[in-house]
């Protein structure tokens, strides 16, 4: 008997009718003889609703209580799906993070999985039941409920697939697979049949939320084959897997956009050793993760240090950027009206001129570039957020991503 882990996202369990459709799908897989662990997200909109309730009571709610709060969303959908399955004669049991000992560190709202004790799950499967697991949640060493960051049910599913050595991890969502860019922004985006872990990792880290970044990291580390497919219609999805000969040999595989960007520029910083270290050590200590960093000495011997963080980290980063360098800086400017557009592709390793083409396309569309960063397989540009959709379509067109092979 093959073991499948199937994950259903928020839209896929967003109503009673949708949960019934998921139950039908699970029942059909069961009838084909598969052992099944099904991971569910909260019903669409529920996590946001719960966070908004917390925000009504405190400007910055205690993160421990936020996790206790939002974890309830997945408890509801797991129980509802188990009820729907049992009602169809498919024996099922819902299981919360603590019941399957999904052990994480204690970093509330962005916890990392350390270990899963698979004994409970195996016992449920051995009894011939479908295990319906609440995604997104775990438990720390002190017994607190933790959550894995927004979109974290993807990571729950991949972690379970790795721990149980499942034959496949299927991520059912509201699009047919991984596309060359977000199909909601660019209607002629094309579904890709296969994509490498590396490209998917870059796309996820650059804003393509179809898979949570950590789920891709974990799939790559443990060699879990991940299939992204639609819960709303049948048909092959996208296989995320090792780079191999069968993969499409394209220079640019996809375009991503990230609107969760805040840019901080510290002006007039003295040009001497140790200041960058002091600033970024202070940010690291406050658990602020910094994305782009740009520094350049001007003719007067002073530097502007520019860096970007997520909007959520801005409140923590701002006072540090204001104070860390004391007298050695002359001012701070913050910009929250930017977005980052990126192109990603393994083929960039061996092709010259890809960045130049990106800049030309953006220039011809009248899009100004505020900052640039590159890696071996990606180029990112910071642009005005108001132009983000247009920039995505321009790059998607310009790199001919819609063109059939
Ligand atoms: P779920 O609730 O199932 O986890 P998400 O909303 O987290 O679903 O992720 C699916 C969404 O990701 C799609 O609806 C789509 O708008 C968005 N998306 C962004 N980039 C891409 C891409 N390259 N391919 C497919 N979907 C993408
Ligand atoms: N419900 C959580 C969220 O909205 C986790 C998930 O959907 O994967 O972020
Ligand atoms: Mg998601």
CSV table of C-alpha atoms and ligand atoms in Angstrom, one decimal:
chain,number,residue,atom,x,y,z
A,1,UNK,CA,0.0,0.0,0.0
A,2,UNK,CA,1.4,3.4,-1.0
A,3,UNK,CA,1.4,6.1,1.6
A,4,UNK,CA,0.4,9.6,0.4
A,5,UNK,CA,0.4,12.8,2.3
A,6,UNK,CA,-2.3,15.1,0.9
A,7,UNK,CA,-2.5,18.8,2.0
A,8,UNK,CA,-5.6,21.0,1.3
A,9,UNK,CA,-5.2,24.7,1.6
A,10,UNK,CA,-7.6,27.3,2.9
A,11,UNK,CA,-9.7,27.8,-0.2
A,12,UNK,CA,-9.9,24.1,-0.7
A,13,UNK,CA,-11.6,23.7,2.8
A,14,UNK,CA,-13.2,27.1,2.7
A,15,UNK,CA,-16.9,26.0,3.0
A,16,UNK,CA,-18.9,23.0,4.0
A,17,UNK,CA,-19.4,22.2,0.3
A,18,UNK,CA,-15.6,22.4,-0.3
A,19,UNK,CA,-14.9,20.1,2.7
A,20,UNK,CA,-17.4,17.6,1.2
A,21,UNK,CA,-15.6,17.8,-2.1
A,22,UNK,CA,-12.3,17.1,-0.3
A,23,UNK,CA,-13.9,14.2,1.6
A,24,UNK,CA,-14.9,12.8,-1.8
A,25,UNK,CA,-11.4,13.2,-3.2
A,26,UNK,CA,-9.9,11.5,-0.1
A,27,UNK,CA,-12.4,8.7,-0.2
A,28,UNK,CA,-11.5,8.1,-3.8
A,29,UNK,CA,-7.8,7.9,-3.1
A,30,UNK,CA,-8.6,5.6,-0.2
A,31,UNK,CA,-10.7,3.3,-2.5
A,32,UNK,CA,-7.6,3.1,-4.8
A,33,UNK,CA,-5.9,1.4,-1.8
A,34,UNK,CA,-3.7,4.2,-0.5
A,35,UNK,CA,-2.8,4.9,3.1
A,36,UNK,CA,-3.5,8.6,3.7
A,37,UNK,CA,-2.4,11.3,6.0
A,38,UNK,CA,-4.4,14.5,5.1
A,39,UNK,CA,-3.1,17.8,6.3
A,40,UNK,CA,-5.5,20.8,6.4
A,41,UNK,CA,-5.3,24.6,6.6
A,42,UNK,CA,-7.8,26.7,8.4
A,43,UNK,CA,-10.9,27.6,6.3
A,44,UNK,CA,-10.1,30.5,3.9
A,45,UNK,CA,-10.0,33.8,5.7
A,46,UNK,CA,-10.1,32.3,9.2
A,47,UNK,CA,-6.5,32.9,10.2
A,48,UNK,CA,-6.8,36.6,9.2
A,49,UNK,CA,-10.1,36.8,11.1
A,50,UNK,CA,-8.5,35.5,14.3
A,51,UNK,CA,-5.5,37.8,14.0
A,52,UNK,CA,-7.8,40.7,13.5
A,53,UNK,CA,-9.6,39.8,16.8
A,54,UNK,CA,-6.3,39.7,18.6
A,55,UNK,CA,-5.4,43.1,17.1
A,56,UNK,CA,-8.6,44.6,18.5
A,57,UNK,CA,-7.4,43.9,22.0
A,58,UNK,CA,-3.7,44.8,21.9
A,59,UNK,CA,-1.4,46.7,19.5
A,60,UNK,CA,1.2,43.9,19.8
A,61,UNK,CA,-0.5,40.8,21.3
A,62,UNK,CA,1.7,38.3,23.2
A,63,UNK,CA,3.0,35.9,20.5
A,64,UNK,CA,2.4,32.9,22.6
A,65,UNK,CA,-1.3,33.8,22.8
A,66,UNK,CA,-1.5,34.6,19.1
A,67,UNK,CA,-0.3,31.1,18.4
A,68,UNK,CA,-2.9,29.6,20.8
A,69,UNK,CA,-5.5,31.8,19.0
A,70,UNK,CA,-4.7,31.1,15.3
A,71,UNK,CA,-4.0,27.3,15.8
A,72,UNK,CA,-7.8,27.0,16.5
A,73,UNK,CA,-8.5,27.6,12.8
A,74,UNK,CA,-6.8,24.3,11.8
A,75,UNK,CA,-8.5,22.4,14.6
A,76,UNK,CA,-11.9,23.3,13.2
A,77,UNK,CA,-11.1,22.2,9.6
A,78,UNK,CA,-9.4,19.0,10.7
A,79,UNK,CA,-12.4,18.0,12.8
A,80,UNK,CA,-14.9,18.9,10.1
A,81,UNK,CA,-13.1,16.9,7.5
A,82,UNK,CA,-12.9,13.9,9.9
A,83,UNK,CA,-16.6,14.2,10.5
A,84,UNK,CA,-17.3,14.3,6.7
A,85,UNK,CA,-15.1,11.2,6.1
A,86,UNK,CA,-16.6,9.2,8.9
A,87,UNK,CA,-20.1,10.1,7.6
A,88,UNK,CA,-19.0,8.6,4.2
A,89,UNK,CA,-18.0,5.4,5.9
A,90,UNK,CA,-14.3,6.2,5.6
A,91,UNK,CA,-12.8,5.8,9.1
A,92,UNK,CA,-10.9,8.9,10.0
A,93,UNK,CA,-9.4,10.6,13.0
A,94,UNK,CA,-8.5,14.3,13.5
A,95,UNK,CA,-5.1,15.0,15.1
A,96,UNK,CA,-3.7,18.2,16.5
A,97,UNK,CA,0.0,19.2,16.5
A,98,UNK,CA,0.5,18.1,20.1
A,99,UNK,CA,-1.3,14.8,19.6
A,100,UNK,CA,1.2,13.8,16.9
A,101,UNK,CA,4.1,15.4,18.9
A,102,UNK,CA,5.0,17.8,16.2
A,103,UNK,CA,7.9,19.2,18.2
A,104,UNK,CA,9.2,22.7,17.3
A,105,UNK,CA,11.4,25.3,18.7
A,106,UNK,CA,9.8,28.1,20.8
A,107,UNK,CA,9.8,30.8,18.2
A,108,UNK,CA,6.1,31.7,18.4
A,109,UNK,CA,4.5,32.7,15.0
A,110,UNK,CA,7.5,31.4,13.1
A,111,UNK,CA,8.5,28.1,14.8
A,112,UNK,CA,10.7,25.5,13.1
A,113,UNK,CA,10.0,21.8,13.3
A,114,UNK,CA,12.6,19.8,15.2
A,115,UNK,CA,11.1,16.3,15.3
A,116,UNK,CA,8.0,14.3,14.8
A,117,UNK,CA,7.2,11.2,16.8
A,118,UNK,CA,5.4,9.1,14.1
A,119,UNK,CA,4.1,6.4,16.6
A,120,UNK,CA,0.6,8.0,17.0
A,121,UNK,CA,0.2,8.5,13.3
A,122,UNK,CA,1.4,5.0,12.5
A,123,UNK,CA,-1.0,3.6,15.0
A,124,UNK,CA,-3.9,5.5,13.4
A,125,UNK,CA,-2.9,4.3,10.0
A,126,UNK,CA,-2.5,0.7,11.2
A,127,UNK,CA,-6.1,0.8,12.5
A,128,UNK,CA,-7.0,1.4,8.9
A,129,UNK,CA,-8.0,5.1,9.4
A,130,UNK,CA,-7.2,8.2,7.5
A,131,UNK,CA,-5.2,10.6,9.7
A,132,UNK,CA,-6.5,14.1,9.3
A,133,UNK,CA,-3.8,16.4,10.7
A,134,UNK,CA,-4.2,20.1,11.7
A,135,UNK,CA,-1.5,21.9,9.7
A,136,UNK,CA,0.5,25.0,10.7
A,137,UNK,CA,0.8,24.0,14.4
A,138,UNK,CA,3.2,22.3,16.7
A,139,UNK,CA,4.3,22.2,20.3
A,140,UNK,CA,7.5,23.4,21.9
A,141,UNK,CA,9.6,21.7,24.6
A,142,UNK,CA,7.6,23.4,27.3
A,143,UNK,CA,4.3,22.2,25.9
A,144,UNK,CA,3.3,25.6,24.4
A,145,UNK,CA,1.3,25.6,21.1
A,146,UNK,CA,3.4,27.1,18.3
A,147,UNK,CA,2.7,27.9,14.7
A,148,UNK,CA,5.0,27.7,11.6
A,149,UNK,CA,4.5,31.1,9.9
A,150,UNK,CA,1.9,32.1,7.4
A,151,UNK,CA,1.4,29.3,4.8
A,152,UNK,CA,2.9,26.9,7.2
A,153,UNK,CA,0.6,23.9,6.5
A,154,UNK,CA,2.7,23.3,3.4
A,155,UNK,CA,5.6,22.7,5.7
A,156,UNK,CA,3.6,20.5,8.1
A,157,UNK,CA,2.7,18.3,5.1
A,158,UNK,CA,6.3,18.0,3.7
A,159,UNK,CA,7.6,17.3,7.2
A,160,UNK,CA,5.1,14.5,7.7
A,161,UNK,CA,5.9,13.1,4.3
A,162,UNK,CA,9.6,13.1,5.2
A,163,UNK,CA,9.1,11.6,8.7
A,164,UNK,CA,6.8,8.8,7.4
A,165,UNK,CA,8.9,8.3,4.2
A,166,UNK,CA,5.7,8.8,2.2
A,167,UNK,CA,5.7,7.9,-1.4
A,168,UNK,CA,4.4,11.3,-2.4
A,169,UNK,CA,3.4,14.7,-0.9
A,170,UNK,CA,0.5,16.2,-2.8
A,171,UNK,CA,-0.3,19.9,-2.2
A,172,UNK,CA,-3.9,20.6,-3.3
A,173,UNK,CA,-4.6,24.3,-3.8
A,174,UNK,CA,-6.7,26.7,-5.8
A,175,UNK,CA,-4.6,26.8,-8.9
A,176,UNK,CA,-3.6,23.9,-11.2
A,177,UNK,CA,0.1,23.9,-10.2
A,178,UNK,CA,3.1,26.1,-10.3
A,179,UNK,CA,2.9,28.7,-13.0
A,180,UNK,CA,5.5,30.8,-14.8
A,181,UNK,CA,4.1,33.6,-12.6
A,182,UNK,CA,1.1,34.3,-10.4
A,183,UNK,CA,-1.8,33.4,-12.7
A,184,UNK,CA,-3.9,36.0,-10.9
A,185,UNK,CA,-1.6,38.8,-12.0
A,186,UNK,CA,-0.8,37.4,-15.5
A,187,UNK,CA,-3.7,35.5,-17.1
A,188,UNK,CA,-1.5,34.0,-19.8
A,189,UNK,CA,0.9,32.5,-17.2
A,190,UNK,CA,1.7,28.9,-18.1
A,191,UNK,CA,1.6,25.9,-15.8
A,192,UNK,CA,4.9,24.1,-15.7
A,193,UNK,CA,4.9,20.3,-15.5
A,194,UNK,CA,8.1,20.0,-13.5
A,195,UNK,CA,10.3,22.5,-11.6
A,196,UNK,CA,13.6,22.0,-9.7
A,197,UNK,CA,13.8,22.3,-6.0
A,198,UNK,CA,16.3,25.1,-6.5
A,199,UNK,CA,14.1,27.2,-8.8
A,200,UNK,CA,11.1,26.6,-6.6
A,201,UNK,CA,13.1,27.7,-3.5
A,202,UNK,CA,14.0,31.0,-5.2
A,203,UNK,CA,10.4,31.6,-6.4
A,204,UNK,CA,9.0,30.8,-2.9
A,205,UNK,CA,11.6,33.1,-1.3
A,206,UNK,CA,10.8,35.9,-3.7
A,207,UNK,CA,7.1,35.9,-3.1
A,208,UNK,CA,5.4,33.1,-5.0
A,209,UNK,CA,3.3,31.9,-2.1
A,210,UNK,CA,2.0,28.8,-3.8
A,211,UNK,CA,4.5,26.9,-1.5
A,212,UNK,CA,5.8,28.1,1.8
A,213,UNK,CA,9.6,28.6,1.5
A,214,UNK,CA,10.3,26.3,4.4
A,215,UNK,CA,8.3,23.5,2.8
A,216,UNK,CA,10.6,23.6,-0.2
A,217,UNK,CA,13.7,23.7,1.9
A,218,UNK,CA,12.5,20.6,3.7
A,219,UNK,CA,11.5,18.8,0.6
A,220,UNK,CA,14.9,19.4,-1.0
A,221,UNK,CA,16.8,18.4,2.2
A,222,UNK,CA,14.9,15.1,2.5
A,223,UNK,CA,14.3,14.4,-1.2
A,224,UNK,CA,10.5,14.5,-0.8
A,225,UNK,CA,8.8,14.6,-4.2
A,226,UNK,CA,6.1,17.3,-4.0
A,227,UNK,CA,3.2,17.6,-6.4
A,228,UNK,CA,1.2,20.8,-6.5
A,229,UNK,CA,-2.2,20.4,-8.0
A,230,UNK,CA,-5.8,21.7,-8.0
A,231,UNK,CA,-8.4,20.6,-5.5
A,232,UNK,CA,-11.1,22.1,-7.7
A,233,UNK,CA,-10.4,20.3,-10.9
A,234,UNK,CA,-8.7,17.1,-12.1
A,235,UNK,CA,-5.5,17.0,-14.1
A,236,UNK,CA,-1.8,16.8,-13.7
A,237,UNK,CA,-0.2,19.4,-11.5
A,238,UNK,CA,3.5,20.3,-11.2
A,239,UNK,CA,6.2,18.0,-9.8
A,240,UNK,CA,8.8,19.7,-7.7
A,241,UNK,CA,11.9,17.5,-7.9
A,242,UNK,CA,15.7,17.2,-8.5
A,243,UNK,CA,17.1,19.0,-11.5
A,244,UNK,CA,17.2,16.3,-14.2
A,245,UNK,CA,17.5,15.9,-17.9
A,246,UNK,CA,13.7,16.0,-18.3
A,247,UNK,CA,13.4,19.4,-16.9
A,248,UNK,CA,12.6,22.2,-19.3
A,249,UNK,CA,15.9,23.9,-20.2
A,250,UNK,CA,14.8,27.5,-20.0
A,251,UNK,CA,16.8,30.6,-19.1
A,252,UNK,CA,14.1,32.2,-17.1
A,253,UNK,CA,11.6,29.8,-15.4
A,254,UNK,CA,9.4,32.3,-13.6
A,255,UNK,CA,8.7,35.8,-12.4
A,256,UNK,CA,7.8,36.5,-8.8
A,257,UNK,CA,6.7,39.6,-6.9
A,258,UNK,CA,6.9,40.4,-3.2
A,259,UNK,CA,5.0,43.3,-1.8
A,260,UNK,CA,6.0,42.7,1.8
A,261,UNK,CA,9.0,45.0,1.5
A,262,UNK,CA,10.2,48.0,3.6
A,263,UNK,CA,13.4,49.9,2.6
A,264,UNK,CA,15.5,51.7,5.2
A,265,UNK,CA,18.3,54.1,4.2
A,266,UNK,CA,20.8,55.3,6.8
A,267,UNK,CA,22.4,58.4,5.5
A,268,UNK,CA,25.9,59.9,6.1
A,269,UNK,CA,27.5,56.9,7.7
A,270,UNK,CA,31.2,57.3,8.5
A,271,UNK,CA,33.4,55.2,6.3
A,272,UNK,CA,35.4,53.0,8.7
A,273,UNK,CA,35.6,49.4,9.8
A,274,UNK,CA,33.0,47.9,12.1
A,275,UNK,CA,30.0,50.1,11.5
A,276,UNK,CA,28.2,47.6,9.2
A,277,UNK,CA,28.9,44.8,11.7
A,278,UNK,CA,27.5,46.9,14.5
A,279,UNK,CA,24.3,47.7,12.7
A,280,UNK,CA,23.6,44.2,11.3
A,281,UNK,CA,24.5,42.5,14.6
A,282,UNK,CA,22.0,44.6,16.4
A,283,UNK,CA,19.3,43.7,13.8
A,284,UNK,CA,20.2,40.0,14.0
A,285,UNK,CA,19.9,40.2,17.8
A,286,UNK,CA,16.4,41.5,17.4
A,287,UNK,CA,15.6,38.6,15.0
A,288,UNK,CA,15.1,40.9,12.1
A,289,UNK,CA,15.9,39.2,8.9
A,290,UNK,CA,17.5,41.5,6.4
A,291,UNK,CA,17.1,41.0,2.6
A,292,UNK,CA,18.8,43.3,0.2
A,293,UNK,CA,21.8,45.4,1.4
A,294,UNK,CA,23.4,48.1,-0.6
A,295,UNK,CA,26.3,50.3,0.5
A,296,UNK,CA,28.4,52.7,-1.4
A,297,UNK,CA,31.0,55.3,-0.4
A,298,UNK,CA,30.4,58.7,-2.0
A,299,UNK,CA,33.0,61.3,-2.9
A,300,UNK,CA,32.7,63.0,0.5
A,301,UNK,CA,33.8,59.8,2.2
A,302,UNK,CA,30.4,59.1,3.8
A,303,UNK,CA,28.2,56.2,2.9
A,304,UNK,CA,24.5,55.5,2.6
A,305,UNK,CA,23.6,52.1,3.9
A,306,UNK,CA,20.3,50.8,2.4
A,307,UNK,CA,18.6,47.6,3.4
A,308,UNK,CA,15.2,45.9,3.2
A,309,UNK,CA,13.1,44.0,5.7
A,310,UNK,CA,9.6,42.7,5.8
A,311,UNK,CA,6.9,45.2,6.8
A,312,UNK,CA,6.2,43.1,9.9
A,313,UNK,CA,9.9,43.5,10.9
A,314,UNK,CA,9.9,47.3,10.3
A,315,UNK,CA,8.7,48.2,13.8
A,316,UNK,CA,11.7,46.3,15.3
A,317,UNK,CA,14.2,47.5,12.6
A,318,UNK,CA,13.4,51.2,12.7
A,319,UNK,CA,14.7,52.1,16.2
A,320,UNK,CA,17.8,50.1,15.6
A,321,UNK,CA,18.4,51.9,12.3
A,322,UNK,CA,17.9,55.2,14.1
A,323,UNK,CA,20.2,54.5,17.0
A,324,UNK,CA,22.7,51.7,16.4
A,325,UNK,CA,25.3,54.0,14.8
A,326,UNK,CA,24.8,57.0,17.2
A,327,UNK,CA,26.7,60.0,16.1
A,328,UNK,CA,28.2,58.2,13.2
A,329,UNK,CA,25.1,58.7,11.0
A,330,UNK,CA,23.1,61.7,9.9
A,331,UNK,CA,19.6,60.4,9.3
A,332,UNK,CA,17.2,57.7,8.4
A,333,UNK,CA,14.7,57.4,5.5
A,334,UNK,CA,12.0,54.7,5.4
A,335,UNK,CA,10.0,53.7,2.3
A,336,UNK,CA,7.1,51.4,2.5
A,337,UNK,CA,5.7,51.9,-1.1
A,338,UNK,CA,8.0,49.5,-2.9
A,339,UNK,CA,7.8,45.9,-4.2
A,340,UNK,CA,10.4,43.5,-5.4
A,341,UNK,CA,10.1,41.8,-8.8
A,342,UNK,CA,12.4,38.9,-9.6
A,343,UNK,CA,13.2,36.6,-12.5
A,344,UNK,CA,14.4,33.1,-11.6
A,345,UNK,CA,16.0,30.4,-13.7
A,346,UNK,CA,18.7,27.7,-13.6
A,347,UNK,CA,19.7,28.7,-17.2
A,348,UNK,CA,20.9,32.1,-16.0
A,349,UNK,CA,24.1,30.4,-14.7
A,350,UNK,CA,25.2,29.9,-18.3
A,351,UNK,CA,23.6,32.9,-20.1
A,352,UNK,CA,25.0,36.4,-20.3
A,353,UNK,CA,22.7,39.4,-20.7
A,354,UNK,CA,19.7,38.3,-18.8
A,355,UNK,CA,19.9,41.1,-16.2
A,356,UNK,CA,20.5,43.6,-19.0
A,357,UNK,CA,17.4,42.4,-20.7
A,358,UNK,CA,15.4,42.7,-17.5
A,359,UNK,CA,16.5,46.3,-17.0
A,360,UNK,CA,15.7,47.2,-20.6
A,361,UNK,CA,12.2,45.7,-20.4
A,362,UNK,CA,11.5,47.6,-17.2
A,363,UNK,CA,12.9,50.8,-18.6
A,364,UNK,CA,10.8,50.6,-21.8
A,365,UNK,CA,7.8,50.2,-19.6
A,366,UNK,CA,8.7,53.3,-17.6
A,367,UNK,CA,9.4,51.4,-14.4
A,368,UNK,CA,12.2,52.9,-12.3
A,369,UNK,CA,14.6,50.6,-10.4
A,370,UNK,CA,15.4,51.6,-6.8
A,371,UNK,CA,17.8,48.8,-6.0
A,372,UNK,CA,19.0,45.6,-7.6
A,373,UNK,CA,20.3,42.3,-6.2
A,374,UNK,CA,21.4,39.1,-7.9
A,375,UNK,CA,22.3,35.5,-7.2
A,376,UNK,CA,23.4,32.8,-9.5
A,377,UNK,CA,19.9,32.0,-10.6
A,378,UNK,CA,17.9,35.2,-10.0
A,379,UNK,CA,17.8,38.9,-10.5
A,380,UNK,CA,15.6,41.1,-8.3
A,381,UNK,CA,14.7,44.8,-8.7
A,382,UNK,CA,13.0,47.0,-6.2
A,383,UNK,CA,10.4,49.1,-7.9
A,384,UNK,CA,7.3,51.2,-7.0
A,385,UNK,CA,4.5,49.0,-5.6
A,386,UNK,CA,1.9,50.7,-7.8
A,387,UNK,CA,3.8,49.4,-10.9
A,388,UNK,CA,4.3,45.8,-9.6
A,389,UNK,CA,1.6,44.1,-11.6
A,390,UNK,CA,2.6,45.9,-14.8
A,391,UNK,CA,6.2,45.0,-14.2
A,392,UNK,CA,5.4,41.3,-13.8
A,393,UNK,CA,3.4,41.2,-17.0
A,394,UNK,CA,6.1,43.1,-18.9
A,395,UNK,CA,8.8,40.7,-17.8
A,396,UNK,CA,6.6,37.6,-18.3
A,397,UNK,CA,5.9,38.8,-21.9
A,398,UNK,CA,9.4,40.0,-22.5
A,399,UNK,CA,11.0,36.7,-21.6
A,400,UNK,CA,8.3,34.9,-23.6
A,401,UNK,CA,7.2,32.8,-20.7
A,402,UNK,CA,3.6,32.3,-22.1
A,403,UNK,CA,4.9,30.8,-25.3
A,404,UNK,CA,4.1,27.1,-25.6
A,405,UNK,CA,7.3,24.9,-26.0
B,1,LIG,P1,-3.5,27.6,-0.2
B,1,LIG,O1,-4.5,28.3,0.6
B,1,LIG,O2,-4.0,26.4,-0.9
B,1,LIG,O3,-2.2,27.3,0.6
B,1,LIG,P2,-2.1,29.9,-1.3
B,1,LIG,O4,-3.0,31.1,-1.5
B,1,LIG,O5,-1.2,29.9,-0.1
B,1,LIG,O6,-3.1,28.6,-1.3
B,1,LIG,O7,-1.2,29.7,-2.6
B,1,LIG,C1,-1.9,29.6,-3.9
B,1,LIG,C2,-1.8,30.9,-4.6
B,1,LIG,O8,-0.5,31.2,-4.9
B,1,LIG,C3,-2.5,31.0,-5.9
B,1,LIG,O9,-3.9,31.3,-5.8
B,1,LIG,C4,-1.7,32.1,-6.7
B,1,LIG,O10,-2.4,33.3,-6.7
B,1,LIG,C5,-0.5,32.3,-5.9
B,1,LIG,N1,0.8,32.2,-6.7
B,1,LIG,C6,1.8,33.1,-6.6
B,1,LIG,N2,2.7,32.7,-7.5
B,1,LIG,C7,2.3,31.6,-8.1
B,1,LIG,C8,2.9,30.8,-9.1
B,1,LIG,N3,4.1,31.0,-9.7
B,1,LIG,N4,2.2,29.6,-9.5
B,1,LIG,C9,1.1,29.4,-8.9
B,1,LIG,N5,0.4,30.1,-8.0
B,1,LIG,C10,1.1,31.2,-7.6
B,2,LIG,N1,-3.9,29.0,8.1
B,2,LIG,C1,-2.5,29.4,8.0
B,2,LIG,C2,-2.3,30.7,7.2
B,2,LIG,O1,-3.3,31.2,6.8
B,2,LIG,C3,-1.6,28.3,7.5
B,2,LIG,C4,-1.8,27.9,6.1
B,2,LIG,O2,-2.9,28.2,5.5
B,2,LIG,O3,-0.9,27.2,5.5
B,2,LIG,O4,-1.3,31.2,7.0
B,3,LIG,MG1,-0.6,28.4,1.2
